[in-house]
Short mmCIF file of C-alpha atoms in Angstrom, two decimals:
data_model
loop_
_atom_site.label_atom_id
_atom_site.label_comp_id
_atom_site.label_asym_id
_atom_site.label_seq_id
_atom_site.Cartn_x
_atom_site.Cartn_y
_atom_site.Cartn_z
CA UNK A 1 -119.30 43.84 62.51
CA UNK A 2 -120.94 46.50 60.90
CA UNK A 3 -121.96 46.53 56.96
CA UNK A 4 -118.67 49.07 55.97
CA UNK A 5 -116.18 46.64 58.03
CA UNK A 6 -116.91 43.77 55.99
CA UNK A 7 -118.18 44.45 52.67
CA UNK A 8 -116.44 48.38 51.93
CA UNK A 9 -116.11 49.28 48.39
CA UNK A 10 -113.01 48.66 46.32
CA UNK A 11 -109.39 50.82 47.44
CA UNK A 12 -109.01 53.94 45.67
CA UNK A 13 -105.95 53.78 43.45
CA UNK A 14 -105.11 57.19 44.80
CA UNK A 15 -104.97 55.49 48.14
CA UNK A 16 -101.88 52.33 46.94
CA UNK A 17 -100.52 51.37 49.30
CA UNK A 18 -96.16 51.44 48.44
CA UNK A 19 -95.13 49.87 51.24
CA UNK A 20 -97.21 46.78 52.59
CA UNK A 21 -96.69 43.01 53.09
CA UNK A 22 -98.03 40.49 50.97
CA UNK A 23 -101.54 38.98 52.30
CA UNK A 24 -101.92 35.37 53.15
CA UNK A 25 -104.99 35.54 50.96
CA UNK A 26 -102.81 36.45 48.32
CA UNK A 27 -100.46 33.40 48.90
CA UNK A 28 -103.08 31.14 48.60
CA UNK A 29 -104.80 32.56 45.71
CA UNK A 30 -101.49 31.74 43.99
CA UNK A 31 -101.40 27.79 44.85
CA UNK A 32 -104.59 27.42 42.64
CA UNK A 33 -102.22 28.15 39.71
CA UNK A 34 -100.25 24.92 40.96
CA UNK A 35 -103.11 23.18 39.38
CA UNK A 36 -103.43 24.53 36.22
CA UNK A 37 -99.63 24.62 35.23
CA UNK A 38 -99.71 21.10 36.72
CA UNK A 39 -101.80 20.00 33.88
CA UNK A 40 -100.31 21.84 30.99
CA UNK A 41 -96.71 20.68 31.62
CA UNK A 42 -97.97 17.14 31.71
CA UNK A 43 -100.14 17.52 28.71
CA UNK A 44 -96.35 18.69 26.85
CA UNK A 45 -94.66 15.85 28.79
CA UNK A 46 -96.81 12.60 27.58
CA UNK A 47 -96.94 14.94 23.98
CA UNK A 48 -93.88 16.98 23.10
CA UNK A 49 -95.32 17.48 19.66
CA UNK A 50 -95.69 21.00 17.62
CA UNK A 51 -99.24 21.50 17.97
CA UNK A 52 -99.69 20.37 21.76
CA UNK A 53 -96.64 22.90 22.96
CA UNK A 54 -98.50 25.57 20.31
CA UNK A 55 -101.59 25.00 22.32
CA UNK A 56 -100.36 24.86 25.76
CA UNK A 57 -98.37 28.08 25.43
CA UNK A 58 -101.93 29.81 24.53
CA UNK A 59 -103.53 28.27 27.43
CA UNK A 60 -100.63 29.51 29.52
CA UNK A 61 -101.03 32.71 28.44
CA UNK A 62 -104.46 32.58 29.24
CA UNK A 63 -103.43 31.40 32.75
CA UNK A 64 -100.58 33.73 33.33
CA UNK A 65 -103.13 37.10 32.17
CA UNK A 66 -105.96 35.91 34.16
CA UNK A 67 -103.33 35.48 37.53
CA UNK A 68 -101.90 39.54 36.24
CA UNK A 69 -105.48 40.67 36.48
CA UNK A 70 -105.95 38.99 39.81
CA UNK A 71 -102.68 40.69 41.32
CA UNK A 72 -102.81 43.44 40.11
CA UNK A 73 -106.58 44.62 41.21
CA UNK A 74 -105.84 43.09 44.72
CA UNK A 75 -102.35 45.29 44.29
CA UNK A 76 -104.36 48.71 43.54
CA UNK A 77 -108.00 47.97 44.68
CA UNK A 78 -108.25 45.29 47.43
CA UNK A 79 -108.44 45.47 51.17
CA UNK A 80 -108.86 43.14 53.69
CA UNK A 81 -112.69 42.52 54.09
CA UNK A 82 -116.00 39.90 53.12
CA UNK A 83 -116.05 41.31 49.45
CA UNK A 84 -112.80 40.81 48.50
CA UNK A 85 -112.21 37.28 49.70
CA UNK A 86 -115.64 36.30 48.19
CA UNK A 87 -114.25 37.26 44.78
CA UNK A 88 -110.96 35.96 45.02
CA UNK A 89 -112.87 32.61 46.32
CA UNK A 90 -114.81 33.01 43.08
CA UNK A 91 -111.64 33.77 40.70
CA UNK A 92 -110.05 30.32 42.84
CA UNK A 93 -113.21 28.04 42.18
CA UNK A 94 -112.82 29.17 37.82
CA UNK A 95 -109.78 28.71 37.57
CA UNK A 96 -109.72 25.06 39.28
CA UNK A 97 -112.54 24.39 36.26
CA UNK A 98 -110.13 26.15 34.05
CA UNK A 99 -107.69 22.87 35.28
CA UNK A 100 -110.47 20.35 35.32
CA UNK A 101 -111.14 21.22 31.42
CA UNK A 102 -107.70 21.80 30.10
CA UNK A 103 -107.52 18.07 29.29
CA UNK A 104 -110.10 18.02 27.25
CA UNK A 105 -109.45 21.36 25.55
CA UNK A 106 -106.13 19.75 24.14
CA UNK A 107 -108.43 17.29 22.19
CA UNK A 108 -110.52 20.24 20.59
CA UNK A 109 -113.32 19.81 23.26
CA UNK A 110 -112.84 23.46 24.83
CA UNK A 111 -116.98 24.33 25.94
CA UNK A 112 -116.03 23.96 29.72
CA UNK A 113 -112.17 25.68 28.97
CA UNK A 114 -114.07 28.84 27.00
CA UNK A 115 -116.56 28.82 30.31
CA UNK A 116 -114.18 28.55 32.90
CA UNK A 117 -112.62 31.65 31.49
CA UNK A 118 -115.52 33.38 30.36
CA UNK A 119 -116.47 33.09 34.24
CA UNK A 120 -112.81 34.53 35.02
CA UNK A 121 -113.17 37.21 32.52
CA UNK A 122 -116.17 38.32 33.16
CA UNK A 123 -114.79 38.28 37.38
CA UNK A 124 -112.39 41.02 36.37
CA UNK A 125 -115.02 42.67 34.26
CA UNK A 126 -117.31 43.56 37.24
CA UNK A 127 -114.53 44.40 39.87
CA UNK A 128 -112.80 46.74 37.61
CA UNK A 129 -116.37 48.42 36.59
CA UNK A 130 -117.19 48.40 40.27
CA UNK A 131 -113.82 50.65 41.16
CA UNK A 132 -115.29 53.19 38.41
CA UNK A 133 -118.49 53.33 39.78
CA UNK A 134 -117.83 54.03 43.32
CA UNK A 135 -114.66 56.31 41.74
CA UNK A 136 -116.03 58.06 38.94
CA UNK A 137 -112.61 59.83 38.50
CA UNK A 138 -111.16 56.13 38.02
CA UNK A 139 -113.09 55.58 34.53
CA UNK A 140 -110.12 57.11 32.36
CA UNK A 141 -107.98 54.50 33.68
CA UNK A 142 -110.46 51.10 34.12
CA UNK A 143 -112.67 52.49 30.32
CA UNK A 144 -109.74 50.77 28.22
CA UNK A 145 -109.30 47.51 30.28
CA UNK A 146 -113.35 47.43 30.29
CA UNK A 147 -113.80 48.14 26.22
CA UNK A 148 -110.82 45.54 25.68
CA UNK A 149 -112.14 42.72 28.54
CA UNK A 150 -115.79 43.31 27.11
CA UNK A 151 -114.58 42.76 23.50
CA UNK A 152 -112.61 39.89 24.58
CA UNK A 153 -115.50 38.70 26.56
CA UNK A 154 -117.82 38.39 23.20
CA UNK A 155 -115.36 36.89 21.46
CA UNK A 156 -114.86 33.65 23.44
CA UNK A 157 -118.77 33.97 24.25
CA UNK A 158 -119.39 33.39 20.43
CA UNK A 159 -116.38 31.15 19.84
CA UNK A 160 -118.78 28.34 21.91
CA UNK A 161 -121.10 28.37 19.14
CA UNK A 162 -118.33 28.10 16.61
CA UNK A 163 -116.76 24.92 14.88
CA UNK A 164 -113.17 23.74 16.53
CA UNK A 165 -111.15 25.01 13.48
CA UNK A 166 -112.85 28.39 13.75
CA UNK A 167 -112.44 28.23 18.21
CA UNK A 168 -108.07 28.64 17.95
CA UNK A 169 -108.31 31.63 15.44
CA UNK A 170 -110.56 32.92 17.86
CA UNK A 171 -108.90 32.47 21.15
CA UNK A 172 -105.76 34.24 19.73
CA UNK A 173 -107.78 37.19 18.92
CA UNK A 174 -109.69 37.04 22.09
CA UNK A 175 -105.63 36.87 24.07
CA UNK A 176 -104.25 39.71 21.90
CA UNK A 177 -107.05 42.37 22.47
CA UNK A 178 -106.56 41.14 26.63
CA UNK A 179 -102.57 41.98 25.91
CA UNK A 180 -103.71 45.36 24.25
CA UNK A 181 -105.67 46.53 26.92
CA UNK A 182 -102.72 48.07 29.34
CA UNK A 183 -101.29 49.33 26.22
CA UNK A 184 -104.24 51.25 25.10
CA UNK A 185 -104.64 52.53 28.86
CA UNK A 186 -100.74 53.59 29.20
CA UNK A 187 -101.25 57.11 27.93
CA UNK A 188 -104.31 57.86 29.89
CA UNK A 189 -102.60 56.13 32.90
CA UNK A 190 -99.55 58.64 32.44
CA UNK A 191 -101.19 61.52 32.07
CA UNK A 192 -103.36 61.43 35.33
CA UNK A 193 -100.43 60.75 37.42
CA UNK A 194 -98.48 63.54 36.15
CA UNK A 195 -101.26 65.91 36.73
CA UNK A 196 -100.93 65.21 40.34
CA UNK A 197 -97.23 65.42 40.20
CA UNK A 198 -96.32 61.39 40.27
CA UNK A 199 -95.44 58.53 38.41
CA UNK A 200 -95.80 55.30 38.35
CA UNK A 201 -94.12 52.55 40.60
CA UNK A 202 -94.22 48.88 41.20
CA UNK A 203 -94.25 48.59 44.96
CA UNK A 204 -91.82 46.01 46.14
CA UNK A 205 -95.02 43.61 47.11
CA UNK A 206 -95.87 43.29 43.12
CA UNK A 207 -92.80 43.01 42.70
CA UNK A 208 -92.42 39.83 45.10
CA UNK A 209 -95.68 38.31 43.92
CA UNK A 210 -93.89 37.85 40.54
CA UNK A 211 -91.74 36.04 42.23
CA UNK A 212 -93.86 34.02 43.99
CA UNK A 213 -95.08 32.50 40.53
CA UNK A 214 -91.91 31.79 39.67
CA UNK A 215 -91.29 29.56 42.27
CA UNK A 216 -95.00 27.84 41.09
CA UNK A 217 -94.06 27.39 37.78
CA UNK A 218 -89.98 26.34 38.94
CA UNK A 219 -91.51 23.82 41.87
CA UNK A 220 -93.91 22.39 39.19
CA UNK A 221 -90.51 21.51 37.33
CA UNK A 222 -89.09 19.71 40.11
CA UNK A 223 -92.27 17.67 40.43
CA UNK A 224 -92.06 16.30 36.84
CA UNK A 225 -88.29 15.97 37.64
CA UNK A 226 -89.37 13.88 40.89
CA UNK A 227 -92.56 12.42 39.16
CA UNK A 228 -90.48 11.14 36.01
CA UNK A 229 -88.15 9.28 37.91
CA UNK A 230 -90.57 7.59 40.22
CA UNK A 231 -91.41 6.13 37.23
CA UNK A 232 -88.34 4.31 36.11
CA UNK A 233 -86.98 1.25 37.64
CA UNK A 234 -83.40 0.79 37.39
CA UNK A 235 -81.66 2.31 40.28
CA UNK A 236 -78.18 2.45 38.69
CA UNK A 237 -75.42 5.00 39.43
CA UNK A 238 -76.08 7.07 35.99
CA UNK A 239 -79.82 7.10 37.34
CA UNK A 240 -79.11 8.86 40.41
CA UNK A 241 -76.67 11.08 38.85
CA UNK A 242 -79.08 12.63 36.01
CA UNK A 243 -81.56 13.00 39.34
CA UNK A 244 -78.71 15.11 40.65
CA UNK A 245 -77.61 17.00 37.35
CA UNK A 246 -81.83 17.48 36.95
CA UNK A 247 -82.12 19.08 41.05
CA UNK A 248 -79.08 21.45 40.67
CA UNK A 249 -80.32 22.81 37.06
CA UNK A 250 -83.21 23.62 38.55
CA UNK A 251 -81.17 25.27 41.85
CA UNK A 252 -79.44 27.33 39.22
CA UNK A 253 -82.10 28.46 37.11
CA UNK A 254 -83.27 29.91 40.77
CA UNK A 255 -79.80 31.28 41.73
CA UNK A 256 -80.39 33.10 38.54
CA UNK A 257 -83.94 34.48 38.59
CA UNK A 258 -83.22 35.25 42.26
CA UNK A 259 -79.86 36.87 43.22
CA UNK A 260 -81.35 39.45 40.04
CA UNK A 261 -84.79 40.22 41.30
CA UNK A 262 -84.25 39.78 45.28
CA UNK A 263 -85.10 42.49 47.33
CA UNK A 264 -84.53 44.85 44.24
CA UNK A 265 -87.26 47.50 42.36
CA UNK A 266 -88.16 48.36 39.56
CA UNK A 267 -87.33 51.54 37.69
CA UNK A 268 -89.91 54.43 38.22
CA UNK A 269 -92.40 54.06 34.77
CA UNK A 270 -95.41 52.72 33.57
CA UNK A 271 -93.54 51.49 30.73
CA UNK A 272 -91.26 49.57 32.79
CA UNK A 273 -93.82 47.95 34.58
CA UNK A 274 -95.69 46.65 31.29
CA UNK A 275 -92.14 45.10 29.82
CA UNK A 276 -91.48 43.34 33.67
CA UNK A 277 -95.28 41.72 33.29
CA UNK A 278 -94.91 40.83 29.25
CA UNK A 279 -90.91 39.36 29.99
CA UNK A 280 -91.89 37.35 32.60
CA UNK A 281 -94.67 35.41 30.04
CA UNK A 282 -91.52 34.82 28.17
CA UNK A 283 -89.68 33.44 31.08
CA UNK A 284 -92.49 31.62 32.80
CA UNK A 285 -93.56 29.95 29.31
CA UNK A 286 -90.14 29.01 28.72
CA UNK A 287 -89.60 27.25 32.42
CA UNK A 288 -92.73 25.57 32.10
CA UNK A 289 -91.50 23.78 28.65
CA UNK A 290 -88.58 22.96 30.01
CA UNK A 291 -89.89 21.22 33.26
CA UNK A 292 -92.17 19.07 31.13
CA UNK A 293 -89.56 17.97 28.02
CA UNK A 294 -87.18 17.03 31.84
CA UNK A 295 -89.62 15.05 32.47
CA UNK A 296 -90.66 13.21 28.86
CA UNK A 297 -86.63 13.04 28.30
CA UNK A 298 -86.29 10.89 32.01
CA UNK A 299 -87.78 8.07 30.18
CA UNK A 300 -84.98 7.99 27.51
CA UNK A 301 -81.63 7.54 30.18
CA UNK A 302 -79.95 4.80 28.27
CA UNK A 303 -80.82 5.65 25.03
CA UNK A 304 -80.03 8.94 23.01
CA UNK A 305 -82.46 11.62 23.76
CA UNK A 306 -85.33 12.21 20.90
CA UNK A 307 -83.60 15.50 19.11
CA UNK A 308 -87.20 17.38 19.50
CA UNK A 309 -86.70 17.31 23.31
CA UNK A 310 -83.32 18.12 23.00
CA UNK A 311 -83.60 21.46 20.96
CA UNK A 312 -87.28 22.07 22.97
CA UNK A 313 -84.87 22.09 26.44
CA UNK A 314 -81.78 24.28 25.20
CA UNK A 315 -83.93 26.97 23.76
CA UNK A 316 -85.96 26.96 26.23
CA UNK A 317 -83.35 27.74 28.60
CA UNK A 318 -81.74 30.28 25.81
CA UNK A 319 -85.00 31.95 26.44
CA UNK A 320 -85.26 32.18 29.59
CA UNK A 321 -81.93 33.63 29.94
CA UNK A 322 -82.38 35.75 27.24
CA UNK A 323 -85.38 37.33 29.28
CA UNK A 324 -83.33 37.82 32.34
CA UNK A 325 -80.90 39.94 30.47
CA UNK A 326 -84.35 41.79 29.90
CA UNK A 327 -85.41 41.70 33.38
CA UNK A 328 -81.67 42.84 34.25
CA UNK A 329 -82.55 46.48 32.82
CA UNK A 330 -85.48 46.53 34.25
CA UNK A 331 -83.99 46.58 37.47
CA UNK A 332 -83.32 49.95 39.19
CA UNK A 333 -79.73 49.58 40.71
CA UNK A 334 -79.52 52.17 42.87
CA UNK A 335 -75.84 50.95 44.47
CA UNK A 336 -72.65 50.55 42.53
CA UNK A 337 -72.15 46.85 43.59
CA UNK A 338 -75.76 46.08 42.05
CA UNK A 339 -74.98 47.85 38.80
CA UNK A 340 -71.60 46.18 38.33
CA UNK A 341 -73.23 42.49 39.41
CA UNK A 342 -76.10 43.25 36.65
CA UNK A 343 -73.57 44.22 34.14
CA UNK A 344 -71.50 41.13 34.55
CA UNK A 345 -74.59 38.37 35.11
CA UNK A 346 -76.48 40.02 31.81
CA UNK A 347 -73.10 39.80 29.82
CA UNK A 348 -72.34 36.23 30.62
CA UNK A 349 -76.60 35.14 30.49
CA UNK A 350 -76.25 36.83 26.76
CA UNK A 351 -73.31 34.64 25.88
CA UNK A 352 -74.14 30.96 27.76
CA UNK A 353 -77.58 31.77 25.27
CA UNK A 354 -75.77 32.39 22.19
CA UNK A 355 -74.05 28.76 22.68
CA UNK A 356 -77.20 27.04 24.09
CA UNK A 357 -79.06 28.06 20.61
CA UNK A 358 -75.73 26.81 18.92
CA UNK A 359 -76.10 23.51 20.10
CA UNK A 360 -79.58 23.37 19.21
CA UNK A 361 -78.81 23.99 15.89
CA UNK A 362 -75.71 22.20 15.37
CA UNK A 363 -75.72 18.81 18.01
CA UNK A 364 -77.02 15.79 16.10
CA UNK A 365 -77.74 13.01 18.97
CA UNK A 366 -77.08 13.65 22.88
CA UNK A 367 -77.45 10.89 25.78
CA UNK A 368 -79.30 12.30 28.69
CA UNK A 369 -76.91 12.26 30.47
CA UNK A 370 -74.36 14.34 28.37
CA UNK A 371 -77.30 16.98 27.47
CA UNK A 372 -77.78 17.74 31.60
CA UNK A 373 -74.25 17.93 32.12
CA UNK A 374 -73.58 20.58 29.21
CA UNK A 375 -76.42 22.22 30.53
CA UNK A 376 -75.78 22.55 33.91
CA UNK A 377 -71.99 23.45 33.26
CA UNK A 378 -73.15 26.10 30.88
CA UNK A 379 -75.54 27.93 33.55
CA UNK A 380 -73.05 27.03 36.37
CA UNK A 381 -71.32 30.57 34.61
CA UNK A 382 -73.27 33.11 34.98
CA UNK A 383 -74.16 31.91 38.45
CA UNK A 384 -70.49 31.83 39.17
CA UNK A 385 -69.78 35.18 37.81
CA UNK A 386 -72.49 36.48 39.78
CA UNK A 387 -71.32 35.19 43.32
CA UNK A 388 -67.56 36.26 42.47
CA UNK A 389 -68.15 39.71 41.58
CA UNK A 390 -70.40 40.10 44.21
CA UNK A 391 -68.40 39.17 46.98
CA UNK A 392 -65.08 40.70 45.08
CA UNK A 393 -67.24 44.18 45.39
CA UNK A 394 -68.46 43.20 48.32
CA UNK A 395 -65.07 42.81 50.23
CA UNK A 396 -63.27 45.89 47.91
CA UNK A 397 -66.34 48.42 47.70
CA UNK A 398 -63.40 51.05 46.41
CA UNK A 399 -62.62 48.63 43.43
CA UNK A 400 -63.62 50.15 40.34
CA UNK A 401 -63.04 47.19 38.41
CA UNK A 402 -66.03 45.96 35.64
CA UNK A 403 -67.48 49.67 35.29
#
């Protein structure tokens, strides 16, 4: 093996690749997110208070941008040699710390949390200046994700000298300039694919990979589901019958993610692109809560549910539906059957939300068992919809019914 098999500089994004399968690499560099999610939904599980969910969503977020960074630089810039599987491997081996630490980091002890991703940021930091140097034309695009990263960067580096009611302030700050960094670069981004005649598209890969997290952050709900009642001993009827209502939530929060997103694209535009990577924080976030309160709210069967879990799982699952309406016009239906199936699903996600944030507001006291069952019969609709007028459409293609 020569030295420009295994260690070649960085893809050219003028060379994306539009049509390509997903790498096992990349499949594995996903699992190591099992770990970290693992930890933050049982951090909200054992404490379903205010200020552990208000910290656990920032370390998601945390989580969830370093994993966008990840994909997408292995999307635009990554090719199958030594180089880039020694800095995935690298990326891999942080963000295990990043799952070691979280623990502590909940108890205002973040030096190894602000390390682990000071390590991870500073990762990205040298690939994405290492595309620019051996691409000097690639500097418009990589300067504002390098003046926002570096920024960032500081900020968490100087937050370890800092007292731990100065370190949150701080880490929001650090998170928001991350966030503002494809923002900044959108109208740079734009204008050099016009002026060669293009624009921008999520190849159906990226696309997948989002995916692919969801199922991480959906399987880690089933193991708290699986995990919580492991834990209790009474094997009674209703026991076995919230495991069921618990299993075929969770199959229908997939139906719904799924029959939406499978094998579809996205519509041509940057813009498009950014509002598919900031929805799915939304909708990721919001699973993740609701696979850890499952889990806290296993340990209340025969007694009415605490009313913090109750209102934590409906809105949850409000917001997650509300972001699949978003995710629904993000879509680019191309077919008449889609368009009428996305019209229909987004209509009746919309309205099974509205109710789900009624009853958070208006139901006083629940038994498990009656929460999972309005829950369940409440998403069992838009599923339903979804299958009838797709197979309606699919049977009668002429039918110009729901347009």
């Amino acid at each position: 093996m020569n030295r420009k098999t295994w260690w070649q500089p960085p893809r050219r994004f003028e060379d994306k690749q539009n049509e390509r399968k997903i790498s096992w690499l990349e499949l594995f560099y996903d699992l190591v997110y099992v770990a970290c999610i693992g930890e933050i939904t049982s951090h909200i599980a054992a404490h379903p208070g205010g200020k552990d969910i208000g910290y656990a969503i920032l370390f998601f977020v945390f989580i969830y941008w370093s994993w966008i960074n990840g994909t997408q630089y292995y999307e635009l810039h990554g090719n199958d040699t030594v180089r880039t599987r020694w800095f995935v491997f690298l990326q891999m081996l942080a963000i295990g710390a990043v799952a070691i630490s979280a623990p502590a980091a909940f108890r205002d002890n973040g030096f190894n949390f602000t390390v682990s991703f000071l390590v991870i940021q500073g990762i990205i930091i040298y690939l994405l200046a290492s595309v620019s140097f051996y691409d000097r034309s690639h500097i418009r695009l990589s300067g504002p994700f390098l003046i926002c990263y570096g920024a960032a960067f500081a900020i968490l580096f100087v937050s370890l000298f800092c007292p731990p009611p100065a370190v949150l302030p701080m880490y929001l700050v650090a998170i928001f300039i991350n966030m503002f960094a494809p923002v900044l670069s959108a109208t740079y981004f734009n204008k050099a694919l016009a002026s060669r005649g293009e624009q921008f598209s999520a190849s159906p890969a990226l696309v997948e990979r989002f995916g692919q997290f969801t199922i991480i952050v959906l399987a880690e709900s089933i193991l708290s589901i699986v995990s919580g009642f492991s834990m209790v001993n009474t094997r009674s009827l209703l026991v076995w019958c919230i495991f069921c209502l618990s299993i075929s939530i969770a199959f229908l929060l997939w139906s719904l993610y799924f029959d939406m997103t499978n094998e579809q694209e996205l519509k041509r535009g940057y813009r498009y692109y950014q509002f598919f990577v900031f929805t799915h924080l939304v909708l990721l976030g919001a699973l993740g809560v609701f696979g850890a309160c499952l889990k806290n709210l296993v340990g209340h069967l025969e007694t009415p549910a605490l009313p913090v879990l109750n209102r934590l799982i409906v809105i949850s699952l409000a917001v997650f539906l509300i972001a699949m309406c978003v995710i629904g016009r993000l879509i680019a239906a191309d077919d008449r059957q889609t368009r009428i199936y996305r019209k229909q699903v987004t209509r009746s996600n919309m309205i099974v939300a509205l109710l789900l944030i009624g009853i958070s507001v208006f139901s006083k006291s629940w038994s498990v068992f009656g929460l999972l069952l309005t829950v369940f019969l409440l998403l069992a609709i838009p599923v339903t919809i979804g299958i009838v007028t797709w197979l309606k459409h699919e049977n009668y293609p002429e039918s110009r019914d729901g347009i």
